Amino acid sequence: MEQTLVLVKPDGVQRGLVGEIITRLERRGLKLNGLKLMQMTRELAEAHYAAHVGKAFYAGLVEYITSGPIVAMVWEGKDAIAIVRKTMGATNAGAAEPGTIRGDFAVEIGRNLVHGSDGAESAAREVGLFFGDDGLVSWERATDRWIRE
Ligand code: DAT
Ligand code: MG
């Protein structure tokens, strides 16, 4: 089953939106495999955002993601990567559709509340970065057959 890494960024934790964000992913029908509150080190932030090295916003991005605790999660489901991205909304929160997490709770790209892996390769890499040493839990849920036929 497909897995994806989701982060509630420091603004989401500071603003008390952890529960709201988890609720939206749970209600959508995705299944939680792993969850932890943590402080990202600069090293982890640089590894996580390696694709953005050299871009104008890179330094600010690393500063922001390490500025306070985050919640890291792994969510599972068929097409979980794309479903999470849709549920989050556009990267630039100011242009994100209402009904999405970013479109309902954020107003700009630099404080966009959440991260979700953008493809199979990055999901595998990011799940390993954040949960490599932890045991993820794959489990049967009584409601699974009411969510997928
Ligand atoms: P996403 O988080 O939607 O996957 P991304 O991977 O392209 O977006 O970029 C990672 C983060 O970097 C994004 O959440 C916010 C920031 N970012 C991206 N493009 C930016 C830009 N043009 N100006 C400022 N911040 C930007
Ligand atoms: Mg991305």
JSON list of C-alpha atoms and ligand atoms in Angstrom, two decimals:
[
{"chain": "A", "resi": 1, "resn": "MET", "atom": "CA", "xyz": [0.00, 0.00, 0.00]},
{"chain": "A", "resi": 2, "resn": "GLU", "atom": "CA", "xyz": [1.24, 3.51, -0.79]},
{"chain": "A", "resi": 3, "resn": "GLN", "atom": "CA", "xyz": [2.71, 5.57, 2.04]},
{"chain": "A", "resi": 4, "resn": "THR", "atom": "CA", "xyz": [3.37, 9.31, 2.19]},
{"chain": "A", "resi": 5, "resn": "LEU", "atom": "CA", "xyz": [5.14, 11.61, 4.63]},
{"chain": "A", "resi": 6, "resn": "VAL", "atom": "CA", "xyz": [3.09, 14.47, 6.08]},
{"chain": "A", "resi": 7, "resn": "LEU", "atom": "CA", "xyz": [4.51, 17.22, 8.27]},
{"chain": "A", "resi": 8, "resn": "VAL", "atom": "CA", "xyz": [2.52, 19.72, 10.31]},
{"chain": "A", "resi": 9, "resn": "LYS", "atom": "CA", "xyz": [5.00, 22.59, 10.08]},
{"chain": "A", "resi": 10, "resn": "PRO", "atom": "CA", "xyz": [5.89, 24.87, 13.03]},
{"chain": "A", "resi": 11, "resn": "ASP", "atom": "CA", "xyz": [3.08, 27.34, 12.20]},
{"chain": "A", "resi": 12, "resn": "GLY", "atom": "CA", "xyz": [0.53, 24.51, 12.33]},
{"chain": "A", "resi": 13, "resn": "VAL", "atom": "CA", "xyz": [1.78, 23.37, 15.74]},
{"chain": "A", "resi": 14, "resn": "GLN", "atom": "CA", "xyz": [1.96, 26.93, 17.13]},
{"chain": "A", "resi": 15, "resn": "ARG", "atom": "CA", "xyz": [-1.54, 27.73, 15.86]},
{"chain": "A", "resi": 16, "resn": "GLY", "atom": "CA", "xyz": [-3.10, 24.63, 17.40]},
{"chain": "A", "resi": 17, "resn": "LEU", "atom": "CA", "xyz": [-4.01, 23.03, 14.06]},
{"chain": "A", "resi": 18, "resn": "VAL", "atom": "CA", "xyz": [-2.47, 19.58, 14.61]},
{"chain": "A", "resi": 19, "resn": "GLY", "atom": "CA", "xyz": [-5.79, 17.99, 15.51]},
{"chain": "A", "resi": 20, "resn": "GLU", "atom": "CA", "xyz": [-7.63, 19.70, 12.67]},
{"chain": "A", "resi": 21, "resn": "ILE", "atom": "CA", "xyz": [-5.09, 18.49, 10.10]},
{"chain": "A", "resi": 22, "resn": "ILE", "atom": "CA", "xyz": [-5.09, 14.92, 11.45]},
{"chain": "A", "resi": 23, "resn": "THR", "atom": "CA", "xyz": [-8.89, 14.94, 11.49]},
{"chain": "A", "resi": 24, "resn": "ARG", "atom": "CA", "xyz": [-9.09, 15.92, 7.84]},
{"chain": "A", "resi": 25, "resn": "LEU", "atom": "CA", "xyz": [-6.74, 13.13, 6.75]},
{"chain": "A", "resi": 26, "resn": "GLU", "atom": "CA", "xyz": [-8.50, 10.58, 8.99]},
{"chain": "A", "resi": 27, "resn": "ARG", "atom": "CA", "xyz": [-11.95, 11.56, 7.75]},
{"chain": "A", "resi": 28, "resn": "ARG", "atom": "CA", "xyz": [-10.77, 11.42, 4.17]},
{"chain": "A", "resi": 29, "resn": "GLY", "atom": "CA", "xyz": [-10.18, 7.70, 4.74]},
{"chain": "A", "resi": 30, "resn": "LEU", "atom": "CA", "xyz": [-6.39, 7.54, 4.94]},
{"chain": "A", "resi": 31, "resn": "LYS", "atom": "CA", "xyz": [-4.76, 5.40, 7.63]},
{"chain": "A", "resi": 32, "resn": "LEU", "atom": "CA", "xyz": [-2.09, 6.54, 10.08]},
{"chain": "A", "resi": 33, "resn": "ASN", "atom": "CA", "xyz": [1.07, 4.38, 10.19]},
{"chain": "A", "resi": 34, "resn": "GLY", "atom": "CA", "xyz": [3.33, 6.60, 12.30]},
{"chain": "A", "resi": 35, "resn": "LEU", "atom": "CA", "xyz": [3.27, 9.87, 14.25]},
{"chain": "A", "resi": 36, "resn": "LYS", "atom": "CA", "xyz": [5.70, 11.92, 16.32]},
{"chain": "A", "resi": 37, "resn": "LEU", "atom": "CA", "xyz": [6.26, 15.43, 17.68]},
{"chain": "A", "resi": 38, "resn": "MET", "atom": "CA", "xyz": [9.85, 16.48, 17.06]},
{"chain": "A", "resi": 39, "resn": "GLN", "atom": "CA", "xyz": [12.23, 19.36, 16.63]},
{"chain": "A", "resi": 40, "resn": "MET", "atom": "CA", "xyz": [13.89, 19.18, 13.19]},
{"chain": "A", "resi": 41, "resn": "THR", "atom": "CA", "xyz": [17.63, 19.73, 13.21]},
{"chain": "A", "resi": 42, "resn": "ARG", "atom": "CA", "xyz": [19.28, 21.84, 10.54]},
{"chain": "A", "resi": 43, "resn": "GLU", "atom": "CA", "xyz": [20.84, 18.64, 9.15]},
{"chain": "A", "resi": 44, "resn": "LEU", "atom": "CA", "xyz": [17.46, 16.95, 8.75]},
{"chain": "A", "resi": 45, "resn": "ALA", "atom": "CA", "xyz": [15.95, 20.10, 7.21]},
{"chain": "A", "resi": 46, "resn": "GLU", "atom": "CA", "xyz": [18.79, 20.32, 4.69]},
{"chain": "A", "resi": 47, "resn": "ALA", "atom": "CA", "xyz": [18.37, 16.65, 3.78]},
{"chain": "A", "resi": 48, "resn": "HIS", "atom": "CA", "xyz": [14.59, 16.98, 3.53]},
{"chain": "A", "resi": 49, "resn": "TYR", "atom": "CA", "xyz": [14.74, 20.09, 1.32]},
{"chain": "A", "resi": 50, "resn": "ALA", "atom": "CA", "xyz": [17.86, 19.08, -0.69]},
{"chain": "A", "resi": 51, "resn": "ALA", "atom": "CA", "xyz": [15.94, 19.59, -3.95]},
{"chain": "A", "resi": 52, "resn": "HIS", "atom": "CA", "xyz": [15.58, 23.31, -3.16]},
{"chain": "A", "resi": 53, "resn": "VAL", "atom": "CA", "xyz": [19.26, 24.11, -2.46]},
{"chain": "A", "resi": 54, "resn": "GLY", "atom": "CA", "xyz": [20.27, 27.25, -4.36]},
{"chain": "A", "resi": 55, "resn": "LYS", "atom": "CA", "xyz": [16.76, 28.70, -4.64]},
{"chain": "A", "resi": 56, "resn": "ALA", "atom": "CA", "xyz": [16.09, 32.20, -3.31]},
{"chain": "A", "resi": 57, "resn": "PHE", "atom": "CA", "xyz": [13.69, 30.95, -0.63]},
{"chain": "A", "resi": 58, "resn": "TYR", "atom": "CA", "xyz": [15.90, 28.07, 0.58]},
{"chain": "A", "resi": 59, "resn": "ALA", "atom": "CA", "xyz": [17.51, 29.78, 3.60]},
{"chain": "A", "resi": 60, "resn": "GLY", "atom": "CA", "xyz": [14.15, 31.09, 4.84]},
{"chain": "A", "resi": 61, "resn": "LEU", "atom": "CA", "xyz": [12.57, 27.68, 4.31]},
{"chain": "A", "resi": 62, "resn": "VAL", "atom": "CA", "xyz": [15.18, 25.90, 6.47]},
{"chain": "A", "resi": 63, "resn": "GLU", "atom": "CA", "xyz": [14.85, 28.66, 9.08]},
{"chain": "A", "resi": 64, "resn": "TYR", "atom": "CA", "xyz": [11.05, 28.27, 9.14]},
{"chain": "A", "resi": 65, "resn": "ILE", "atom": "CA", "xyz": [10.92, 24.47, 9.30]},
{"chain": "A", "resi": 66, "resn": "THR", "atom": "CA", "xyz": [13.44, 24.40, 12.18]},
{"chain": "A", "resi": 67, "resn": "SER", "atom": "CA", "xyz": [11.85, 27.33, 14.07]},
{"chain": "A", "resi": 68, "resn": "GLY", "atom": "CA", "xyz": [9.76, 25.16, 16.42]},
{"chain": "A", "resi": 69, "resn": "PRO", "atom": "CA", "xyz": [8.40, 21.66, 16.88]},
{"chain": "A", "resi": 70, "resn": "ILE", "atom": "CA", "xyz": [6.71, 19.86, 14.01]},
{"chain": "A", "resi": 71, "resn": "VAL", "atom": "CA", "xyz": [4.50, 16.78, 13.84]},
{"chain": "A", "resi": 72, "resn": "ALA", "atom": "CA", "xyz": [5.74, 14.12, 11.42]},
{"chain": "A", "resi": 73, "resn": "MET", "atom": "CA", "xyz": [3.35, 11.44, 10.21]},
{"chain": "A", "resi": 74, "resn": "VAL", "atom": "CA", "xyz": [3.13, 8.61, 7.73]},
{"chain": "A", "resi": 75, "resn": "TRP", "atom": "CA", "xyz": [-0.27, 8.09, 6.11]},
{"chain": "A", "resi": 76, "resn": "GLU", "atom": "CA", "xyz": [-1.19, 5.03, 4.10]},
{"chain": "A", "resi": 77, "resn": "GLY", "atom": "CA", "xyz": [-3.72, 4.25, 1.41]},
{"chain": "A", "resi": 78, "resn": "LYS", "atom": "CA", "xyz": [-4.20, 3.60, -2.29]},
{"chain": "A", "resi": 79, "resn": "ASP", "atom": "CA", "xyz": [-3.05, 6.81, -4.04]},
{"chain": "A", "resi": 80, "resn": "ALA", "atom": "CA", "xyz": [-2.24, 8.31, -0.62]},
{"chain": "A", "resi": 81, "resn": "ILE", "atom": "CA", "xyz": [0.40, 10.65, -2.09]},
{"chain": "A", "resi": 82, "resn": "ALA", "atom": "CA", "xyz": [-1.97, 12.36, -4.53]},
{"chain": "A", "resi": 83, "resn": "ILE", "atom": "CA", "xyz": [-4.91, 12.33, -2.09]},
{"chain": "A", "resi": 84, "resn": "VAL", "atom": "CA", "xyz": [-2.83, 14.09, 0.59]},
{"chain": "A", "resi": 85, "resn": "ARG", "atom": "CA", "xyz": [-1.60, 16.69, -1.93]},
{"chain": "A", "resi": 86, "resn": "LYS", "atom": "CA", "xyz": [-5.20, 17.42, -2.97]},
{"chain": "A", "resi": 87, "resn": "THR", "atom": "CA", "xyz": [-6.35, 17.64, 0.64]},
{"chain": "A", "resi": 88, "resn": "MET", "atom": "CA", "xyz": [-3.51, 20.08, 1.44]},
{"chain": "A", "resi": 89, "resn": "GLY", "atom": "CA", "xyz": [-4.20, 22.42, -1.49]},
{"chain": "A", "resi": 90, "resn": "ALA", "atom": "CA", "xyz": [-1.84, 24.53, -3.57]},
{"chain": "A", "resi": 91, "resn": "THR", "atom": "CA", "xyz": [1.69, 25.33, -2.33]},
{"chain": "A", "resi": 92, "resn": "ASN", "atom": "CA", "xyz": [0.90, 29.04, -2.41]},
{"chain": "A", "resi": 93, "resn": "ALA", "atom": "CA", "xyz": [-1.73, 29.07, 0.32]},
{"chain": "A", "resi": 94, "resn": "GLY", "atom": "CA", "xyz": [-3.00, 32.46, -0.85]},
{"chain": "A", "resi": 95, "resn": "ALA", "atom": "CA", "xyz": [-4.21, 30.79, -4.04]},
{"chain": "A", "resi": 96, "resn": "ALA", "atom": "CA", "xyz": [-5.29, 27.47, -2.48]},
{"chain": "A", "resi": 97, "resn": "GLU", "atom": "CA", "xyz": [-8.93, 26.44, -2.94]},
{"chain": "A", "resi": 98, "resn": "PRO", "atom": "CA", "xyz": [-11.30, 26.80, 0.02]},
{"chain": "A", "resi": 99, "resn": "GLY", "atom": "CA", "xyz": [-12.03, 23.34, 1.38]},
{"chain": "A", "resi": 100, "resn": "THR", "atom": "CA", "xyz": [-8.34, 22.43, 1.39]},
{"chain": "A", "resi": 101, "resn": "ILE", "atom": "CA", "xyz": [-6.17, 22.68, 4.51]},
{"chain": "A", "resi": 102, "resn": "ARG", "atom": "CA", "xyz": [-4.10, 25.53, 3.10]},
{"chain": "A", "resi": 103, "resn": "GLY", "atom": "CA", "xyz": [-7.13, 27.21, 1.53]},
{"chain": "A", "resi": 104, "resn": "ASP", "atom": "CA", "xyz": [-9.03, 27.18, 4.82]},
{"chain": "A", "resi": 105, "resn": "PHE", "atom": "CA", "xyz": [-6.26, 28.04, 7.29]},
{"chain": "A", "resi": 106, "resn": "ALA", "atom": "CA", "xyz": [-3.35, 29.80, 5.54]},
{"chain": "A", "resi": 107, "resn": "VAL", "atom": "CA", "xyz": [-2.73, 32.87, 3.40]},
{"chain": "A", "resi": 108, "resn": "GLU", "atom": "CA", "xyz": [0.79, 32.69, 1.99]},
{"chain": "A", "resi": 109, "resn": "ILE", "atom": "CA", "xyz": [3.44, 30.35, 0.62]},
{"chain": "A", "resi": 110, "resn": "GLY", "atom": "CA", "xyz": [5.93, 30.91, 3.44]},
{"chain": "A", "resi": 111, "resn": "ARG", "atom": "CA", "xyz": [3.47, 29.82, 6.16]},
{"chain": "A", "resi": 112, "resn": "ASN", "atom": "CA", "xyz": [1.60, 27.04, 4.40]},
{"chain": "A", "resi": 113, "resn": "LEU", "atom": "CA", "xyz": [1.14, 24.75, 7.42]},
{"chain": "A", "resi": 114, "resn": "VAL", "atom": "CA", "xyz": [1.77, 21.32, 5.91]},
{"chain": "A", "resi": 115, "resn": "HIS", "atom": "CA", "xyz": [4.13, 19.22, 3.85]},
{"chain": "A", "resi": 116, "resn": "GLY", "atom": "CA", "xyz": [3.18, 16.18, 1.80]},
{"chain": "A", "resi": 117, "resn": "SER", "atom": "CA", "xyz": [5.50, 14.08, -0.34]},
{"chain": "A", "resi": 118, "resn": "ASP", "atom": "CA", "xyz": [5.15, 14.86, -4.05]},
{"chain": "A", "resi": 119, "resn": "GLY", "atom": "CA", "xyz": [5.79, 11.44, -5.61]},
{"chain": "A", "resi": 120, "resn": "ALA", "atom": "CA", "xyz": [6.66, 7.80, -4.99]},
{"chain": "A", "resi": 121, "resn": "GLU", "atom": "CA", "xyz": [10.41, 8.40, -4.96]},
{"chain": "A", "resi": 122, "resn": "SER", "atom": "CA", "xyz": [10.30, 11.39, -2.58]},
{"chain": "A", "resi": 123, "resn": "ALA", "atom": "CA", "xyz": [7.78, 9.61, -0.33]},
{"chain": "A", "resi": 124, "resn": "ALA", "atom": "CA", "xyz": [10.11, 6.62, 0.12]},
{"chain": "A", "resi": 125, "resn": "ARG", "atom": "CA", "xyz": [13.07, 8.92, 0.74]},
{"chain": "A", "resi": 126, "resn": "GLU", "atom": "CA", "xyz": [11.21, 11.15, 3.21]},
{"chain": "A", "resi": 127, "resn": "VAL", "atom": "CA", "xyz": [9.57, 8.29, 5.14]},
{"chain": "A", "resi": 128, "resn": "GLY", "atom": "CA", "xyz": [13.08, 6.85, 5.55]},
{"chain": "A", "resi": 129, "resn": "LEU", "atom": "CA", "xyz": [14.50, 10.20, 6.67]},
{"chain": "A", "resi": 130, "resn": "PHE", "atom": "CA", "xyz": [11.89, 10.75, 9.39]},
{"chain": "A", "resi": 131, "resn": "PHE", "atom": "CA", "xyz": [10.96, 7.21, 10.42]},
{"chain": "A", "resi": 132, "resn": "GLY", "atom": "CA", "xyz": [13.94, 5.09, 9.33]},
{"chain": "A", "resi": 133, "resn": "ASP", "atom": "CA", "xyz": [14.73, 3.91, 12.85]},
{"chain": "A", "resi": 134, "resn": "ASP", "atom": "CA", "xyz": [11.14, 3.69, 14.07]},
{"chain": "A", "resi": 135, "resn": "GLY", "atom": "CA", "xyz": [8.71, 0.88, 13.53]},
{"chain": "A", "resi": 136, "resn": "LEU", "atom": "CA", "xyz": [5.79, 1.98, 11.37]},
{"chain": "A", "resi": 137, "resn": "VAL", "atom": "CA", "xyz": [2.53, 0.21, 12.12]},
{"chain": "A", "resi": 138, "resn": "SER", "atom": "CA", "xyz": [0.50, -1.33, 9.32]},
{"chain": "A", "resi": 139, "resn": "TRP", "atom": "CA", "xyz": [-2.86, -2.35, 10.69]},
{"chain": "A", "resi": 140, "resn": "GLU", "atom": "CA", "xyz": [-6.32, -3.62, 9.77]},
{"chain": "A", "resi": 141, "resn": "ARG", "atom": "CA", "xyz": [-9.13, -1.13, 10.35]},
{"chain": "A", "resi": 142, "resn": "ALA", "atom": "CA", "xyz": [-12.71, -2.22, 10.88]},
{"chain": "A", "resi": 143, "resn": "THR", "atom": "CA", "xyz": [-13.98, 0.53, 8.58]},
{"chain": "A", "resi": 144, "resn": "ASP", "atom": "CA", "xyz": [-11.66, -0.33, 5.66]},
{"chain": "A", "resi": 145, "resn": "ARG", "atom": "CA", "xyz": [-14.43, -2.07, 3.73]},
{"chain": "A", "resi": 146, "resn": "TRP", "atom": "CA", "xyz": [-16.67, 0.97, 4.12]},
{"chain": "A", "resi": 147, "resn": "ILE", "atom": "CA", "xyz": [-14.00, 3.23, 2.64]},
{"chain": "A", "resi": 148, "resn": "ARG", "atom": "CA", "xyz": [-12.88, 1.10, -0.34]},
{"chain": "A", "resi": 149, "resn": "GLU", "atom": "CA", "xyz": [-15.03, -1.44, -2.17]},
{"chain": "B", "resi": 1, "resn": "DAT", "atom": "P1", "xyz": [5.14, 21.81, -1.62]},
{"chain": "B", "resi": 1, "resn": "DAT", "atom": "O1", "xyz": [5.34, 22.12, -0.15]},
{"chain": "B", "resi": 1, "resn": "DAT", "atom": "O2", "xyz": [3.72, 22.16, -2.05]},
{"chain": "B", "resi": 1, "resn": "DAT", "atom": "O3", "xyz": [5.55, 20.42, -2.00]},
{"chain": "B", "resi": 1, "resn": "DAT", "atom": "P2", "xyz": [7.61, 22.68, -2.87]},
{"chain": "B", "resi": 1, "resn": "DAT", "atom": "O4", "xyz": [8.13, 21.31, -2.59]},
{"chain": "B", "resi": 1, "resn": "DAT", "atom": "O5", "xyz": [7.73, 23.18, -4.26]},
{"chain": "B", "resi": 1, "resn": "DAT", "atom": "O6", "xyz": [6.08, 22.81, -2.42]},
{"chain": "B", "resi": 1, "resn": "DAT", "atom": "O7", "xyz": [8.37, 23.72, -1.93]},
{"chain": "B", "resi": 1, "resn": "DAT", "atom": "C1", "xyz": [8.64, 23.39, -0.59]},
{"chain": "B", "resi": 1, "resn": "DAT", "atom": "C2", "xyz": [8.28, 24.56, 0.28]},
{"chain": "B", "resi": 1, "resn": "DAT", "atom": "O8", "xyz": [9.13, 25.68, -0.06]},
{"chain": "B", "resi": 1, "resn": "DAT", "atom": "C3", "xyz": [6.86, 25.09, 0.09]},
{"chain": "B", "resi": 1, "resn": "DAT", "atom": "O9", "xyz": [5.95, 24.43, 0.91]},
{"chain": "B", "resi": 1, "resn": "DAT", "atom": "C4", "xyz": [7.01, 26.53, 0.46]},
{"chain": "B", "resi": 1, "resn": "DAT", "atom": "C5", "xyz": [8.41, 26.89, 0.01]},
{"chain": "B", "resi": 1, "resn": "DAT", "atom": "N1", "xyz": [8.40, 27.51, -1.32]},
{"chain": "B", "resi": 1, "resn": "DAT", "atom": "C6", "xyz": [8.29, 26.90, -2.51]},
{"chain": "B", "resi": 1, "resn": "DAT", "atom": "N2", "xyz": [8.34, 27.76, -3.52]},
{"chain": "B", "resi": 1, "resn": "DAT", "atom": "C7", "xyz": [8.49, 28.99, -2.95]},
{"chain": "B", "resi": 1, "resn": "DAT", "atom": "C8", "xyz": [8.61, 30.31, -3.45]},
{"chain": "B", "resi": 1, "resn": "DAT", "atom": "N3", "xyz": [8.57, 30.57, -4.76]},
{"chain": "B", "resi": 1, "resn": "DAT", "atom": "N4", "xyz": [8.74, 31.32, -2.55]},
{"chain": "B", "resi": 1, "resn": "DAT", "atom": "C9", "xyz": [8.78, 31.08, -1.23]},
{"chain": "B", "resi": 1, "resn": "DAT", "atom": "N5", "xyz": [8.68, 29.85, -0.68]},
{"chain": "B", "resi": 1, "resn": "DAT", "atom": "C10", "xyz": [8.53, 28.82, -1.53]},
{"chain": "B", "resi": 2, "resn": "MG", "atom": "MG", "xyz": [7.39, 19.50, -2.02]}
]
